[in-house]
Protein backbone atom coordinates (compact mmCIF):
# COMPACT_ATOMS: atom_id res chain seq x y z
CA UNK A 1 0.00 0.00 0.00
CA UNK A 2 1.45 3.41 -0.95
CA UNK A 3 0.28 4.99 2.31
CA UNK A 4 1.66 2.23 4.54
CA UNK A 5 3.26 3.85 7.59
CA UNK A 6 6.46 2.20 8.81
CA UNK A 7 7.45 4.61 11.55
CA UNK A 8 7.14 7.92 13.37
CA UNK A 9 9.65 10.39 14.74
CA UNK A 10 9.58 13.60 16.81
CA UNK A 11 12.93 15.34 16.29
CA UNK A 12 11.77 18.34 18.33
CA UNK A 13 8.71 19.69 20.17
CA UNK A 14 7.16 21.14 17.01
CA UNK A 15 7.97 18.53 14.37
CA UNK A 16 6.23 15.22 13.70
CA UNK A 17 7.68 12.92 11.03
CA UNK A 18 5.72 10.13 9.35
CA UNK A 19 7.79 7.51 7.55
CA UNK A 20 6.17 5.69 4.61
CA UNK A 21 7.11 2.37 3.04
CA UNK A 22 7.39 3.96 -0.42
CA UNK A 23 7.27 7.54 -1.75
CA UNK A 24 3.65 8.76 -1.85
CA UNK A 25 3.32 12.48 -2.52
CA UNK A 26 -0.52 12.71 -2.11
CA UNK A 27 -0.03 11.68 1.53
CA UNK A 28 0.07 15.35 2.52
CA UNK A 29 -3.56 15.66 1.38
CA UNK A 30 -4.55 12.74 3.59
CA UNK A 31 -3.17 14.52 6.63
CA UNK A 32 -5.65 17.32 5.98
CA UNK A 33 -8.66 15.01 5.89
CA UNK A 34 -10.98 14.39 8.84
CA UNK A 35 -9.68 10.86 9.43
CA UNK A 36 -6.27 12.40 10.24
CA UNK A 37 -7.46 14.89 12.86
CA UNK A 38 -5.36 15.04 16.00
CA UNK A 39 -7.12 13.98 19.21
CA UNK A 40 -5.74 13.86 22.77
CA UNK A 41 -4.45 10.50 23.87
CA UNK A 42 -5.74 11.11 27.39
CA UNK A 43 -9.33 11.55 26.19
CA UNK A 44 -9.19 8.41 24.06
CA UNK A 45 -7.85 6.41 26.99
CA UNK A 46 -10.44 7.88 29.38
CA UNK A 47 -13.52 7.33 27.19
CA UNK A 48 -12.35 4.18 25.43
CA UNK A 49 -15.01 2.88 23.04
CA UNK A 50 -17.25 5.83 23.97
CA UNK A 51 -14.79 8.45 22.70
CA UNK A 52 -16.85 9.09 19.58
CA UNK A 53 -19.82 9.90 21.78
CA UNK A 54 -17.64 12.29 23.77
CA UNK A 55 -15.34 13.89 21.19
CA UNK A 56 -12.47 16.07 22.35
CA UNK A 57 -10.39 18.02 19.86
CA UNK A 58 -8.47 21.25 19.30
CA UNK A 59 -11.03 22.94 17.07
CA UNK A 60 -12.96 26.22 17.39
CA UNK A 61 -16.03 24.59 18.94
CA UNK A 62 -16.48 22.11 21.77
CA UNK A 63 -18.97 19.29 21.94
CA UNK A 64 -21.91 19.89 24.28
CA UNK A 65 -24.75 17.52 23.46
CA UNK A 66 -25.80 14.76 21.09
CA UNK A 67 -29.37 13.51 20.97
CA UNK A 68 -29.28 10.59 18.49
CA UNK A 69 -31.60 11.12 15.56
CA UNK A 70 -32.37 14.71 16.60
CA UNK A 71 -29.48 17.12 17.01
CA UNK A 72 -25.87 17.87 17.89
CA UNK A 73 -24.97 20.99 19.88
CA UNK A 74 -21.58 22.74 19.79
CA UNK A 75 -20.42 25.80 21.72
CA UNK A 76 -17.59 28.26 21.24
CA UNK A 77 -14.27 26.97 22.52
CA UNK A 78 -13.08 29.73 24.90
CA UNK A 79 -9.42 28.70 24.62
CA UNK A 80 -9.25 28.27 20.85
CA UNK A 81 -5.82 29.39 19.65
CA UNK A 82 -6.62 31.12 16.36
CA UNK A 83 -7.42 34.76 15.56
CA UNK A 84 -8.50 36.37 12.29
CA UNK A 85 -6.37 38.69 10.14
CA UNK A 86 -7.44 41.68 12.26
CA UNK A 87 -6.57 40.05 15.55
CA UNK A 88 -10.14 39.15 16.52
CA UNK A 89 -10.66 35.92 18.39
CA UNK A 90 -12.18 33.03 16.44
CA UNK A 91 -14.78 31.62 16.19
CA UNK A 92 -17.35 34.41 15.85
CA UNK A 93 -20.40 32.29 16.70
CA UNK A 94 -21.26 31.32 20.28
CA UNK A 95 -23.25 28.20 19.50
CA UNK A 96 -24.13 25.84 16.64
CA UNK A 97 -27.04 23.43 16.51
CA UNK A 98 -27.08 20.74 13.84
CA UNK A 99 -30.60 19.36 13.39
CA UNK A 100 -31.41 16.00 11.88
CA UNK A 101 -34.59 16.25 9.82
CA UNK A 102 -35.23 13.18 7.70
CA UNK A 103 -37.87 14.65 5.40
CA UNK A 104 -36.36 17.25 3.05
CA UNK A 105 -39.69 19.02 2.57
CA UNK A 106 -40.06 19.41 6.35
CA UNK A 107 -36.50 20.70 6.44
CA UNK A 108 -37.40 23.21 3.74
CA UNK A 109 -40.39 24.39 5.76
CA UNK A 110 -38.10 24.99 8.76
CA UNK A 111 -35.78 27.10 6.58
CA UNK A 112 -38.66 29.23 5.28
CA UNK A 113 -39.85 29.86 8.83
CA UNK A 114 -36.45 31.00 10.08
CA UNK A 115 -35.66 27.92 12.16
CA UNK A 116 -32.67 26.90 10.00
CA UNK A 117 -29.85 29.00 8.54
CA UNK A 118 -29.24 26.90 5.42
CA UNK A 119 -30.44 23.85 3.54
CA UNK A 120 -28.26 21.47 1.57
CA UNK A 121 -29.07 19.95 -0.80
CA UNK A 122 -32.12 21.72 -2.13
CA UNK A 123 -34.93 19.15 -2.47
CA UNK A 124 -35.73 18.36 -6.08
CA UNK A 125 -39.46 18.46 -5.28
CA UNK A 126 -39.09 22.17 -4.44
CA UNK A 127 -36.86 23.06 -7.40
CA UNK A 128 -39.54 24.59 -9.65
CA UNK A 129 -41.03 26.63 -6.81
CA UNK A 130 -37.61 28.12 -5.97
CA UNK A 131 -36.04 28.77 -9.40
CA UNK A 132 -37.25 30.02 -12.74
CA UNK A 133 -36.03 28.54 -16.04
CA UNK A 134 -32.86 30.70 -15.96
CA UNK A 135 -31.97 29.63 -12.42
CA UNK A 136 -33.02 32.94 -10.85
CA UNK A 137 -34.74 32.88 -7.48
CA UNK A 138 -38.48 33.40 -7.61
CA UNK A 139 -40.15 36.19 -5.62
CA UNK A 140 -40.81 34.16 -2.45
CA UNK A 141 -37.12 33.26 -2.24
CA UNK A 142 -35.45 36.55 -3.14
CA UNK A 143 -34.41 37.10 0.47
CA UNK A 144 -32.22 33.99 0.48
CA UNK A 145 -28.69 33.54 -0.79
CA UNK A 146 -28.27 30.75 -3.32
CA UNK A 147 -24.81 29.15 -3.56
CA UNK A 148 -23.60 26.49 -5.96
CA UNK A 149 -20.37 24.66 -6.65
CA UNK A 150 -19.07 21.94 -8.96
CA UNK A 151 -18.28 19.17 -6.51
CA UNK A 152 -15.75 16.35 -6.35
CA UNK A 153 -18.58 13.85 -6.69
CA UNK A 154 -18.79 11.62 -9.75
CA UNK A 155 -21.63 9.27 -10.67
CA UNK A 156 -21.22 6.19 -12.83
CA UNK A 157 -22.69 2.83 -13.77
CA UNK A 158 -20.30 0.09 -12.77
CA UNK A 159 -19.61 -2.87 -15.06
CA UNK A 160 -17.94 -5.92 -13.53
CA UNK A 161 -14.94 -6.26 -15.85
CA UNK A 162 -14.32 -9.88 -14.83
CA UNK A 163 -17.83 -10.91 -15.90
CA UNK A 164 -17.82 -12.77 -19.27
CA UNK A 165 -20.17 -10.16 -20.73
CA UNK A 166 -18.16 -7.10 -19.70
CA UNK A 167 -14.72 -8.58 -20.32
CA UNK A 168 -15.17 -7.43 -23.91
CA UNK A 169 -14.04 -3.80 -24.08
CA UNK A 170 -16.28 -3.26 -27.12
CA UNK A 171 -19.37 -3.90 -25.01
CA UNK A 172 -18.21 -1.41 -22.38
CA UNK A 173 -17.42 1.18 -25.06
CA UNK A 174 -20.78 0.60 -26.76
CA UNK A 175 -22.62 1.33 -23.53
CA UNK A 176 -20.71 4.60 -23.15
CA UNK A 177 -21.59 5.77 -26.66
CA UNK A 178 -25.25 4.88 -26.06
CA UNK A 179 -25.82 7.47 -23.31
CA UNK A 180 -26.62 11.15 -23.91
CA UNK A 181 -25.05 12.77 -20.84
CA UNK A 182 -25.90 16.30 -21.98
CA UNK A 183 -29.58 15.38 -22.14
CA UNK A 184 -29.47 13.88 -18.65
CA UNK A 185 -27.83 17.02 -17.27
CA UNK A 186 -30.14 19.52 -18.95
CA UNK A 187 -33.54 17.84 -18.64
CA UNK A 188 -33.47 15.31 -15.82
CA UNK A 189 -31.04 16.87 -13.37
CA UNK A 190 -31.70 20.50 -14.34
CA UNK A 191 -28.36 22.30 -13.91
CA UNK A 192 -27.25 19.86 -11.22
CA UNK A 193 -24.89 17.74 -13.32
CA UNK A 194 -21.93 18.19 -15.66
CA UNK A 195 -21.31 15.45 -18.25
CA UNK A 196 -18.27 13.40 -17.37
CA UNK A 197 -16.43 11.09 -19.76
CA UNK A 198 -13.38 10.30 -17.65
CA UNK A 199 -12.13 9.01 -14.33
CA UNK A 200 -11.07 12.34 -12.82
CA UNK A 201 -13.57 14.99 -11.75
CA UNK A 202 -13.29 17.61 -14.52
CA UNK A 203 -11.87 21.01 -13.65
CA UNK A 204 -11.57 20.46 -9.91
CA UNK A 205 -7.94 19.42 -9.44
CA UNK A 206 -5.18 22.05 -9.24
CA UNK A 207 -3.32 22.28 -12.57
CA UNK A 208 -4.82 19.03 -13.85
CA UNK A 209 -5.53 19.20 -17.61
CA UNK A 210 -9.28 18.89 -18.06
CA UNK A 211 -9.99 17.36 -21.46
CA UNK A 212 -13.15 15.99 -23.00
CA UNK A 213 -13.25 12.21 -23.17
CA UNK A 214 -14.01 10.10 -26.25
CA UNK A 215 -17.56 9.04 -25.47
CA UNK A 216 -19.96 11.55 -26.95
CA UNK A 217 -23.52 10.39 -27.63
CA UNK A 218 -23.40 8.22 -30.76
CA UNK A 219 -25.96 5.37 -30.85
CA UNK A 220 -24.78 4.36 -34.34
CA UNK A 221 -21.25 3.84 -33.04
CA UNK A 222 -22.69 1.97 -30.06
CA UNK A 223 -24.56 -0.44 -32.36
CA UNK A 224 -21.43 -0.98 -34.49
CA UNK A 225 -19.35 -1.91 -31.44
CA UNK A 226 -22.07 -4.18 -30.12
CA UNK A 227 -22.24 -5.91 -33.52
CA UNK A 228 -18.44 -6.36 -33.54
CA UNK A 229 -18.76 -8.00 -30.14
CA UNK A 230 -21.24 -10.49 -31.62
CA UNK A 231 -24.55 -8.83 -30.78
CA UNK A 232 -25.98 -7.20 -33.95
CA UNK A 233 -28.85 -4.92 -32.91
CA UNK A 234 -28.54 -6.44 -29.46
CA UNK A 235 -29.48 -9.94 -30.67
CA UNK A 236 -28.27 -12.59 -28.26
CA UNK A 237 -27.35 -10.05 -25.61
CA UNK A 238 -28.67 -11.28 -22.24
CA UNK A 239 -31.15 -9.18 -20.30
CA UNK A 240 -29.32 -7.15 -17.67
CA UNK A 241 -30.31 -6.20 -14.15
CA UNK A 242 -29.18 -2.73 -13.08
CA UNK A 243 -28.89 -2.64 -9.30
CA UNK A 244 -29.21 0.66 -7.47
CA UNK A 245 -29.72 1.76 -3.91
CA UNK A 246 -32.93 3.30 -2.62
CA UNK A 247 -31.77 6.92 -2.35
CA UNK A 248 -34.70 8.90 -3.65
CA UNK A 249 -36.42 9.65 -6.92
CA UNK A 250 -33.30 11.02 -8.65
CA UNK A 251 -31.62 7.63 -8.45
CA UNK A 252 -34.58 5.91 -10.05
CA UNK A 253 -35.04 8.59 -12.72
CA UNK A 254 -31.45 8.20 -13.87
CA UNK A 255 -31.73 4.41 -13.86
CA UNK A 256 -34.88 4.61 -15.98
CA UNK A 257 -33.25 6.87 -18.56
CA UNK A 258 -30.19 4.57 -18.75
CA UNK A 259 -32.64 1.73 -19.29
CA UNK A 260 -34.28 3.66 -22.15
CA UNK A 261 -30.98 4.60 -23.86
CA UNK A 262 -29.72 1.02 -23.81
CA UNK A 263 -33.04 -0.21 -25.22
CA UNK A 264 -32.32 1.92 -28.31
CA UNK A 265 -29.28 -0.26 -29.10
CA UNK A 266 -31.18 -3.47 -28.37
CA UNK A 267 -30.15 -4.09 -24.76
CA UNK A 268 -32.92 -4.89 -22.29
CA UNK A 269 -32.41 -3.79 -18.69
CA UNK A 270 -34.44 -4.50 -15.57
CA UNK A 271 -34.08 -2.32 -12.47
CA UNK A 272 -33.49 -3.67 -8.98
CA UNK A 273 -33.67 -1.28 -6.01
CA UNK A 274 -32.11 -2.47 -2.75
CA UNK A 275 -31.06 -1.08 0.62
CA UNK A 276 -27.75 0.82 0.61
CA UNK A 277 -25.94 -1.68 2.84
CA UNK A 278 -27.06 -4.63 0.70
CA UNK A 279 -26.11 -2.68 -2.43
CA UNK A 280 -22.60 -1.82 -1.27
CA UNK A 281 -21.88 -5.27 0.17
CA UNK A 282 -22.95 -7.16 -2.96
CA UNK A 283 -21.05 -4.78 -5.25
CA UNK A 284 -17.93 -5.02 -3.09
CA UNK A 285 -18.13 -8.81 -3.10
CA UNK A 286 -18.35 -8.91 -6.90
CA UNK A 287 -21.86 -10.39 -6.92
CA UNK A 288 -23.36 -7.66 -9.12
CA UNK A 289 -22.23 -7.11 -12.71
CA UNK A 290 -24.19 -3.91 -13.49
CA UNK A 291 -24.75 -1.31 -10.79
CA UNK A 292 -25.05 2.39 -10.07
CA UNK A 293 -22.47 3.98 -7.81
CA UNK A 294 -20.63 7.21 -7.14
CA UNK A 295 -17.53 8.56 -5.48
CA UNK A 296 -16.68 11.78 -3.67
CA UNK A 297 -13.00 12.67 -3.68
CA UNK A 298 -11.54 13.04 -0.21
CA UNK A 299 -9.04 15.63 -1.39
CA UNK A 300 -8.02 17.49 -4.59
CA UNK A 301 -5.66 14.97 -6.15
CA UNK A 302 -6.23 12.87 -9.31
CA UNK A 303 -4.84 9.94 -7.32
CA UNK A 304 -8.02 9.81 -5.24
CA UNK A 305 -10.10 9.32 -8.40
CA UNK A 306 -7.75 7.08 -10.37
CA UNK A 307 -7.17 4.67 -7.50
CA UNK A 308 -10.74 3.47 -8.14
CA UNK A 309 -9.42 1.55 -11.18
CA UNK A 310 -5.96 0.65 -9.86
CA UNK A 311 -5.27 -3.07 -10.16
CA UNK A 312 -3.93 -3.31 -6.61
CA UNK A 313 -7.10 -1.73 -5.24
CA UNK A 314 -9.48 -4.58 -6.07
CA UNK A 315 -11.60 -5.65 -3.05
CA UNK A 316 -10.90 -6.50 -0.32
CA UNK A 317 -7.90 -4.18 -0.70
CA UNK A 318 -9.85 -1.15 -1.93
CA UNK A 319 -12.61 0.40 -4.01
CA UNK A 320 -11.88 -0.92 -7.53
CA UNK A 321 -15.31 -2.55 -7.55
CA UNK A 322 -15.29 -2.95 -11.35
CA UNK A 323 -12.21 -5.21 -11.00
CA UNK A 324 -10.54 -3.33 -13.87
CA UNK A 325 -6.92 -4.32 -14.51
CA UNK A 326 -4.42 -2.92 -16.99
CA UNK A 327 -0.66 -3.24 -16.55
CA UNK A 328 0.09 -0.02 -18.44
CA UNK A 329 -2.35 1.96 -16.30
CA UNK A 330 -0.91 0.51 -13.09
CA UNK A 331 2.64 1.30 -14.21
CA UNK A 332 1.82 4.95 -14.96
CA UNK A 333 -0.34 5.39 -11.85
CA UNK A 334 2.35 4.02 -9.55
CA UNK A 335 5.01 6.12 -11.27
CA UNK A 336 2.97 9.27 -10.62
CA UNK A 337 2.56 8.51 -6.91
CA UNK A 338 6.21 9.24 -6.17
CA UNK A 339 6.51 12.44 -8.26
CA UNK A 340 6.56 15.57 -6.09
CA UNK A 341 6.35 18.19 -8.86
CA UNK A 342 2.59 18.71 -9.29
CA UNK A 343 2.66 19.57 -13.00
CA UNK A 344 4.89 16.62 -13.85
CA UNK A 345 2.81 14.34 -11.66
CA UNK A 346 -0.42 15.49 -13.31
CA UNK A 347 1.07 14.81 -16.73
CA UNK A 348 1.69 11.18 -15.78
CA UNK A 349 -1.68 10.86 -14.06
CA UNK A 350 -3.27 12.15 -17.27
CA UNK A 351 -1.47 9.49 -19.32
CA UNK A 352 -2.76 6.85 -16.93
CA UNK A 353 -6.30 8.21 -17.14
CA UNK A 354 -6.24 8.10 -20.95
CA UNK A 355 -5.32 4.41 -20.83
CA UNK A 356 -8.24 3.61 -18.53
CA UNK A 357 -10.81 5.83 -20.24
CA UNK A 358 -10.20 4.26 -23.65
CA UNK A 359 -11.04 0.88 -22.13
CA UNK A 360 -14.20 2.21 -20.45
CA UNK A 361 -14.06 0.38 -17.10
CA UNK A 362 -17.31 2.18 -16.17
CA UNK A 363 -20.27 3.68 -17.92
CA UNK A 364 -19.32 7.30 -17.23
CA UNK A 365 -22.18 9.62 -16.29
CA UNK A 366 -21.61 13.03 -14.72
CA UNK A 367 -20.14 15.17 -11.98
CA UNK A 368 -22.57 16.68 -9.51
CA UNK A 369 -23.18 20.41 -9.17
CA UNK A 370 -24.60 21.18 -5.72
CA UNK A 371 -26.86 24.04 -4.65
CA UNK A 372 -27.79 25.32 -1.22
CA UNK A 373 -30.07 28.02 0.16
CA UNK A 374 -28.60 30.20 2.88
CA UNK A 375 -30.43 32.58 5.21
CA UNK A 376 -29.90 36.29 4.40
CA UNK A 377 -28.00 37.11 7.60
CA UNK A 378 -25.34 34.40 7.26
CA UNK A 379 -21.86 35.66 6.35
CA UNK A 380 -18.43 34.05 5.94
CA UNK A 381 -19.84 30.74 4.74
CA UNK A 382 -18.43 30.03 1.24
CA UNK A 383 -19.25 26.82 -0.63
CA UNK A 384 -16.40 24.58 -1.80
CA UNK A 385 -16.08 21.46 -3.94
CA UNK A 386 -15.39 19.18 -0.98
CA UNK A 387 -18.19 20.71 1.13
CA UNK A 388 -15.74 21.48 3.93
CA UNK A 389 -17.54 23.77 6.35
CA UNK A 390 -15.17 26.19 8.05
CA UNK A 391 -17.63 27.37 10.67
CA UNK A 392 -15.07 29.37 12.65
CA UNK A 393 -15.39 32.18 10.06
CA UNK A 394 -19.20 32.29 10.02
CA UNK A 395 -21.01 35.27 11.52
CA UNK A 396 -24.56 36.63 11.49
CA UNK A 397 -25.40 40.06 10.13
CA UNK A 398 -28.57 40.99 12.01
CA UNK A 399 -29.04 44.09 9.85
CA UNK A 400 -29.91 41.90 6.82
Tab-separated table of C-alpha atoms in Angstrom, residues 157-168 172 283 285-292 320-325 360-363:
chain	number	residue	atom	x	y	z
A	157	UNK	CA	-22.688	2.835	-13.770
A	158	UNK	CA	-20.304	0.087	-12.774
A	159	UNK	CA	-19.610	-2.871	-15.055
A	160	UNK	CA	-17.940	-5.921	-13.534
A	161	UNK	CA	-14.945	-6.257	-15.846
A	162	UNK	CA	-14.325	-9.880	-14.827
A	163	UNK	CA	-17.829	-10.911	-15.903
A	164	UNK	CA	-17.820	-12.767	-19.268
A	165	UNK	CA	-20.173	-10.159	-20.732
A	166	UNK	CA	-18.162	-7.101	-19.705
A	167	UNK	CA	-14.722	-8.583	-20.317
A	168	UNK	CA	-15.172	-7.430	-23.912
A	172	UNK	CA	-18.209	-1.405	-22.382
A	283	UNK	CA	-21.048	-4.779	-5.247
A	285	UNK	CA	-18.133	-8.813	-3.101
A	286	UNK	CA	-18.346	-8.909	-6.904
A	287	UNK	CA	-21.855	-10.386	-6.919
A	288	UNK	CA	-23.362	-7.662	-9.125
A	289	UNK	CA	-22.234	-7.106	-12.706
A	290	UNK	CA	-24.187	-3.907	-13.488
A	291	UNK	CA	-24.753	-1.312	-10.786
A	292	UNK	CA	-25.053	2.390	-10.071
A	320	UNK	CA	-11.879	-0.924	-7.526
A	321	UNK	CA	-15.308	-2.550	-7.553
A	322	UNK	CA	-15.289	-2.948	-11.353
A	323	UNK	CA	-12.210	-5.211	-11.004
A	324	UNK	CA	-10.544	-3.330	-13.867
A	325	UNK	CA	-6.923	-4.316	-14.507
A	360	UNK	CA	-14.203	2.206	-20.448
A	361	UNK	CA	-14.063	0.375	-17.105
A	362	UNK	CA	-17.310	2.177	-16.170
A	363	UNK	CA	-20.270	3.685	-17.924
